[in-house]
């Protein structure tokens, strides 16, 4: 392995994955948007708290064949940090990398100002306090 975004800095200090939807969908279907996000965050909590159970379910349902590899991945991936990390910092970090590489024209701050809305996540952080 050359680099691990799970353990190696600076990548390990940011979310590995983020959710996105269109502005139109979130505006037209706020209840559905919040329900989907809630379900995904509850699933992340389950992966963090019961990785053996989740690995077994994934194998039983046919999503994967190898319990040992699945358990290893579920145990190493930081499903438990969604309440702690700052999604805006994550977006800024990765947008800067993409901007530096010439893959996007907008600056990270422009992307954040024009294309983010953290209200659903902020509400769910309060609702799903552990």
Coordinates of N, CA and C in Angstrom, one line a residue:
X1 N 0.8 -1.2 0.0 CA 0.0 0.0 0.0 C 0.9 1.2 0.0
X2 N 0.6 2.2 -0.8 CA 1.4 3.4 -0.9 C 0.8 4.5 0.0
X3 N -0.5 4.6 0.1 CA -1.1 5.6 1.0 C -2.4 5.1 1.4
X4 N -2.8 5.4 2.6 CA -4.1 5.0 3.2 C -4.8 6.2 3.7
X5 N -6.0 6.5 3.1 CA -6.7 7.6 3.5 C -7.4 7.4 4.9
X6 N -7.3 6.2 5.4 CA -7.8 5.9 6.7 C -6.8 6.3 7.8
X7 N -5.5 6.1 7.5 CA -4.5 6.4 8.6 C -3.5 7.5 8.3
X8 N -3.3 7.8 7.0 CA -2.3 8.7 6.6 C -2.8 10.2 6.6
X9 N -2.1 11.0 7.2 CA -2.4 12.5 7.2 C -2.0 13.0 5.8
X10 N -2.6 14.0 5.3 CA -3.7 14.7 5.9 C -5.1 14.1 5.6
X11 N -5.1 13.1 4.7 CA -6.4 12.5 4.2 C -7.2 11.9 5.4
X12 N -6.6 11.4 6.4 CA -7.3 10.7 7.5 C -8.0 11.7 8.3
X13 N -7.8 13.0 8.2 CA -8.5 14.0 9.0 C -9.8 14.5 8.4
X14 N -10.1 13.9 7.2 CA -11.3 14.4 6.5 C -12.2 13.2 6.2
X15 N -13.5 13.5 5.9 CA -14.4 12.4 5.5 C -13.8 11.8 4.2
X16 N -14.0 10.5 4.1 CA -13.6 9.8 2.9 C -14.8 9.9 1.8
X17 N -16.0 10.1 2.3 CA -17.1 10.1 1.4 C -18.1 11.1 1.9
X18 N -18.8 11.7 0.9 CA -19.9 12.7 1.3 C -21.1 12.4 0.4
X19 N -22.2 12.8 0.8 CA -23.5 12.7 0.1 C -23.7 14.0 -0.6
X20 N -24.4 13.9 -1.8 CA -24.8 15.0 -2.5 C -26.2 14.8 -3.2
X21 N -26.9 15.8 -3.4 CA -28.1 15.8 -4.1 C -28.3 17.1 -4.9
X22 N -29.2 17.1 -5.8 CA -29.4 18.4 -6.5 C -30.2 19.3 -5.6
X23 N -29.9 20.6 -5.8 CA -30.6 21.6 -5.1 C -32.1 21.5 -5.3
X24 N -32.5 21.2 -6.5 CA -34.0 21.1 -6.8 C -34.6 19.9 -6.0
X25 N -33.9 18.8 -5.9 CA -34.5 17.6 -5.2 C -34.6 18.0 -3.7
X26 N -33.6 18.5 -3.1 CA -33.7 18.9 -1.7 C -34.7 19.9 -1.4
X27 N -34.9 20.9 -2.3 CA -35.9 21.9 -2.1 C -37.3 21.3 -2.3
X28 N -37.5 20.4 -3.3 CA -38.8 19.9 -3.6 C -39.2 18.7 -2.6
X29 N -38.2 18.0 -2.1 CA -38.5 16.9 -1.3 C -37.6 16.9 0.0
X30 N -37.9 17.9 0.9 CA -37.0 18.0 2.1 C -37.2 16.8 3.0
X31 N -38.4 16.3 3.1 CA -38.6 15.2 4.1 C -37.9 13.9 3.6
X32 N -38.0 13.7 2.3 CA -37.3 12.5 1.7 C -35.8 12.7 1.8
X33 N -35.3 13.9 1.6 CA -33.9 14.1 1.7 C -33.4 13.8 3.1
X34 N -34.1 14.3 4.1 CA -33.7 14.1 5.5 C -33.8 12.6 5.8
X35 N -34.8 11.9 5.4 CA -35.0 10.5 5.7 C -33.9 9.7 5.1
X36 N -33.5 10.0 3.9 CA -32.4 9.2 3.3 C -31.1 9.5 4.0
X37 N -30.8 10.7 4.4 CA -29.6 11.1 5.1 C -29.6 10.4 6.5
X38 N -30.8 10.4 7.2 CA -30.9 9.8 8.5 C -30.6 8.3 8.4
X39 N -31.2 7.6 7.4 CA -31.0 6.2 7.2 C -29.5 5.9 7.0
X40 N -28.8 6.7 6.2 CA -27.4 6.4 5.9 C -26.6 6.7 7.2
X41 N -26.9 7.7 7.9 CA -26.1 8.0 9.1 C -26.4 6.9 10.2
X42 N -27.6 6.4 10.3 CA -27.9 5.3 11.2 C -27.1 4.0 10.8
X43 N -27.0 3.8 9.5 CA -26.3 2.7 9.0 C -24.8 2.8 9.3
X44 N -24.3 4.0 9.2 CA -22.9 4.3 9.6 C -22.7 4.0 11.1
X45 N -23.6 4.4 11.9 CA -23.5 4.1 13.3 C -23.5 2.6 13.6
X46 N -24.4 1.9 12.8 CA -24.4 0.4 13.0 C -23.1 -0.2 12.6
X47 N -22.6 0.2 11.4 CA -21.3 -0.3 11.0 C -20.2 -0.1 12.0
X48 N -20.2 1.1 12.7 CA -19.2 1.4 13.7 C -19.4 0.6 15.0
X49 N -20.7 0.4 15.4 CA -21.0 -0.3 16.7 C -21.0 -1.8 16.6
X50 N -21.4 -2.3 15.4 CA -21.6 -3.8 15.3 C -21.0 -4.3 14.0
X51 N -19.7 -4.1 13.7 CA -19.1 -4.5 12.4 C -19.3 -6.0 12.1
X52 N -19.2 -6.9 13.2 CA -19.4 -8.3 12.9 C -20.8 -8.6 12.4
X53 N -21.8 -8.0 13.0 CA -23.1 -8.3 12.6 C -23.4 -7.8 11.1
X54 N -22.9 -6.6 10.8 CA -23.0 -6.0 9.5 C -22.3 -6.9 8.5
X55 N -21.1 -7.3 8.8 CA -20.3 -8.2 7.9 C -21.1 -9.4 7.6
X56 N -21.6 -10.0 8.6 CA -22.4 -11.3 8.4 C -23.6 -11.0 7.6
X57 N -24.3 -9.9 7.8 CA -25.5 -9.6 7.0 C -25.1 -9.4 5.5
X58 N -24.0 -8.7 5.3 CA -23.6 -8.5 3.9 C -23.3 -9.7 3.2
X59 N -22.7 -10.7 3.9 CA -22.4 -12.0 3.3 C -23.7 -12.8 3.0
X60 N -24.5 -12.8 4.1 CA -25.8 -13.6 3.9 C -26.7 -13.0 2.8
X61 N -26.7 -11.7 2.6 CA -27.5 -11.1 1.6 C -26.8 -11.2 0.2
X62 N -25.6 -11.7 0.1 CA -25.0 -11.9 -1.2 C -24.3 -10.6 -1.7
X63 N -24.1 -9.6 -0.9 CA -23.4 -8.4 -1.4 C -21.9 -8.6 -1.5
X64 N -21.4 -9.6 -0.7 CA -20.0 -9.9 -0.7 C -19.9 -11.4 -0.4
X65 N -18.7 -12.0 -0.7 CA -18.6 -13.4 -0.4 C -17.7 -13.7 0.8
X66 N -16.7 -12.8 1.0 CA -15.7 -13.0 2.1 C -16.0 -12.2 3.4
X67 N -16.4 -13.0 4.4 CA -16.7 -12.4 5.7 C -15.5 -11.7 6.3
X68 N -14.3 -12.4 6.2 CA -13.1 -11.8 6.8 C -12.7 -10.5 6.2
X69 N -12.7 -10.4 4.9 CA -12.3 -9.1 4.2 C -13.4 -8.0 4.6
X70 N -14.6 -8.4 4.6 CA -15.7 -7.4 4.9 C -15.6 -6.9 6.3
X71 N -15.3 -7.8 7.2 CA -15.1 -7.4 8.6 C -13.9 -6.5 8.8
X72 N -12.9 -6.9 8.1 CA -11.7 -6.0 8.2 C -11.9 -4.6 7.7
X73 N -12.6 -4.5 6.5 CA -13.0 -3.2 6.0 C -13.9 -2.4 7.0
X74 N -14.9 -3.1 7.5 CA -15.8 -2.4 8.4 C -15.1 -2.0 9.7
X75 N -14.2 -2.7 10.1 CA -13.4 -2.4 11.3 C -12.4 -1.3 11.1
X76 N -11.9 -1.1 9.9 CA -10.9 -0.1 9.6 C -11.5 1.2 9.2
X77 N -12.6 1.2 8.5 CA -13.2 2.4 8.0 C -13.8 3.2 9.2
X78 N -13.5 4.5 9.2 CA -14.0 5.3 10.4 C -15.4 5.8 10.2
X79 N -16.4 4.8 10.4 CA -17.8 5.1 10.4 C -18.2 6.0 11.6
X80 N -17.4 6.0 12.6 CA -17.8 6.7 13.8 C -17.5 8.2 13.9
X81 N -16.9 8.8 12.8 CA -16.5 10.2 12.9 C -17.4 11.2 12.3
X82 N -18.6 10.7 11.8 CA -19.4 11.6 11.1 C -19.9 12.8 11.9
X83 N -20.0 12.6 13.2 CA -20.4 13.7 14.1 C -19.3 14.7 14.4
X84 N -18.0 14.2 14.2 CA -16.9 14.9 14.7 C -16.2 15.8 13.6
X85 N -16.1 15.2 12.4 CA -15.4 15.9 11.3 C -16.3 17.1 10.8
X86 N -15.6 18.0 10.1 CA -16.3 19.2 9.6 C -16.5 19.0 8.1
X87 N -17.7 18.8 7.6 CA -17.9 18.6 6.1 C -17.4 19.7 5.3
X88 N -17.5 20.9 5.8 CA -17.0 22.1 5.0 C -15.5 22.0 4.9
X89 N -14.7 21.6 5.9 CA -13.3 21.5 5.8 C -12.9 20.4 4.8
X90 N -13.7 19.3 4.8 CA -13.5 18.2 3.9 C -13.7 18.7 2.4
X91 N -14.8 19.4 2.2 CA -15.0 19.9 0.8 C -13.9 20.9 0.4
X92 N -13.5 21.7 1.3 CA -12.4 22.7 1.0 C -11.1 22.0 0.7
X93 N -10.8 20.9 1.5 CA -9.5 20.2 1.2 C -9.5 19.5 -0.1
X94 N -10.6 18.8 -0.5 CA -10.6 18.1 -1.7 C -10.8 19.0 -2.9
X95 N -11.6 20.1 -2.7 CA -11.8 21.0 -3.8 C -10.4 21.7 -4.1
X96 N -9.6 22.0 -3.1 CA -8.3 22.6 -3.3 C -7.4 21.7 -4.2
X97 N -7.5 20.4 -3.8 CA -6.7 19.4 -4.6 C -7.1 19.4 -6.1
X98 N -8.5 19.4 -6.3 CA -9.0 19.4 -7.7 C -8.7 20.7 -8.4
X99 N -8.8 21.8 -7.7 CA -8.5 23.1 -8.3 C -7.0 23.2 -8.7
X100 N -6.1 22.8 -7.8 CA -4.7 22.8 -8.1 C -4.4 21.9 -9.3
X101 N -5.1 20.8 -9.5 CA -4.8 19.9 -10.6 C -5.5 20.4 -11.9
X102 N -6.3 21.5 -11.8 CA -6.9 22.0 -13.0 C -8.2 21.3 -13.4
X103 N -8.7 20.5 -12.4 CA -9.9 19.7 -12.8 C -11.2 20.5 -12.5
X104 N -11.1 21.5 -11.7 CA -12.3 22.4 -11.5 C -11.8 23.9 -11.6
X105 N -12.7 24.7 -12.0 CA -12.4 26.1 -12.1 C -12.7 26.9 -10.9
X106 N -13.8 26.6 -10.2 CA -14.2 27.3 -9.1 C -13.2 27.1 -7.9
X107 N -13.1 28.2 -7.1 CA -12.3 28.0 -5.9 C -13.1 27.2 -4.9
X108 N -12.4 26.7 -3.9 CA -13.1 25.9 -2.9 C -14.1 26.8 -2.1
X109 N -13.8 28.0 -1.9 CA -14.7 28.9 -1.2 C -16.0 29.2 -2.0
X110 N -15.8 29.3 -3.4 CA -16.9 29.5 -4.2 C -17.8 28.3 -4.2
X111 N -17.2 27.1 -4.3 CA -18.0 25.9 -4.2 C -18.9 25.8 -3.0
X112 N -18.2 26.1 -1.9 CA -18.9 26.1 -0.6 C -20.0 27.1 -0.5
X113 N -19.7 28.3 -0.9 CA -20.7 29.4 -0.8 C -21.9 29.1 -1.8
X114 N -21.7 28.6 -2.9 CA -22.7 28.5 -3.9 C -23.4 27.1 -4.0
X115 N -22.8 26.1 -3.4 CA -23.3 24.7 -3.6 C -23.5 23.9 -2.4
X116 N -23.5 24.4 -1.2 CA -23.6 23.6 0.0 C -24.8 24.1 0.9
X117 N -25.3 23.2 1.6 CA -26.4 23.5 2.6 C -26.3 22.4 3.7
X118 N -25.8 22.8 4.8 CA -25.5 21.8 5.9 C -26.7 21.7 6.8
X119 N -27.9 22.3 6.5 CA -29.0 22.3 7.5 C -29.4 20.9 7.9
X120 N -29.6 20.0 6.8 CA -30.1 18.6 7.1 C -29.1 17.9 8.0
X121 N -27.8 18.0 7.7 CA -26.8 17.3 8.5 C -26.8 17.9 10.0
X122 N -26.8 19.2 10.1 CA -26.8 19.8 11.4 C -28.0 19.4 12.2
X123 N -29.2 19.3 11.6 CA -30.4 18.9 12.3 C -30.2 17.4 12.8
X124 N -29.7 16.6 11.9 CA -29.6 15.2 12.3 C -28.5 14.9 13.3
X125 N -27.4 15.8 13.3 CA -26.4 15.6 14.3 C -27.1 15.9 15.7
X126 N -27.9 16.8 15.8 CA -28.6 17.1 17.1 C -29.6 16.0 17.4
X127 N -30.3 15.5 16.4 CA -31.3 14.4 16.6 C -30.7 13.1 17.0
X128 N -29.6 12.8 16.3 CA -29.0 11.4 16.5 C -27.8 11.4 17.5
X129 N -27.8 12.4 18.4 CA -26.7 12.4 19.4 C -26.6 11.0 20.1
X130 N -25.3 10.6 20.2 CA -25.1 9.3 20.8 C -25.0 9.4 22.3

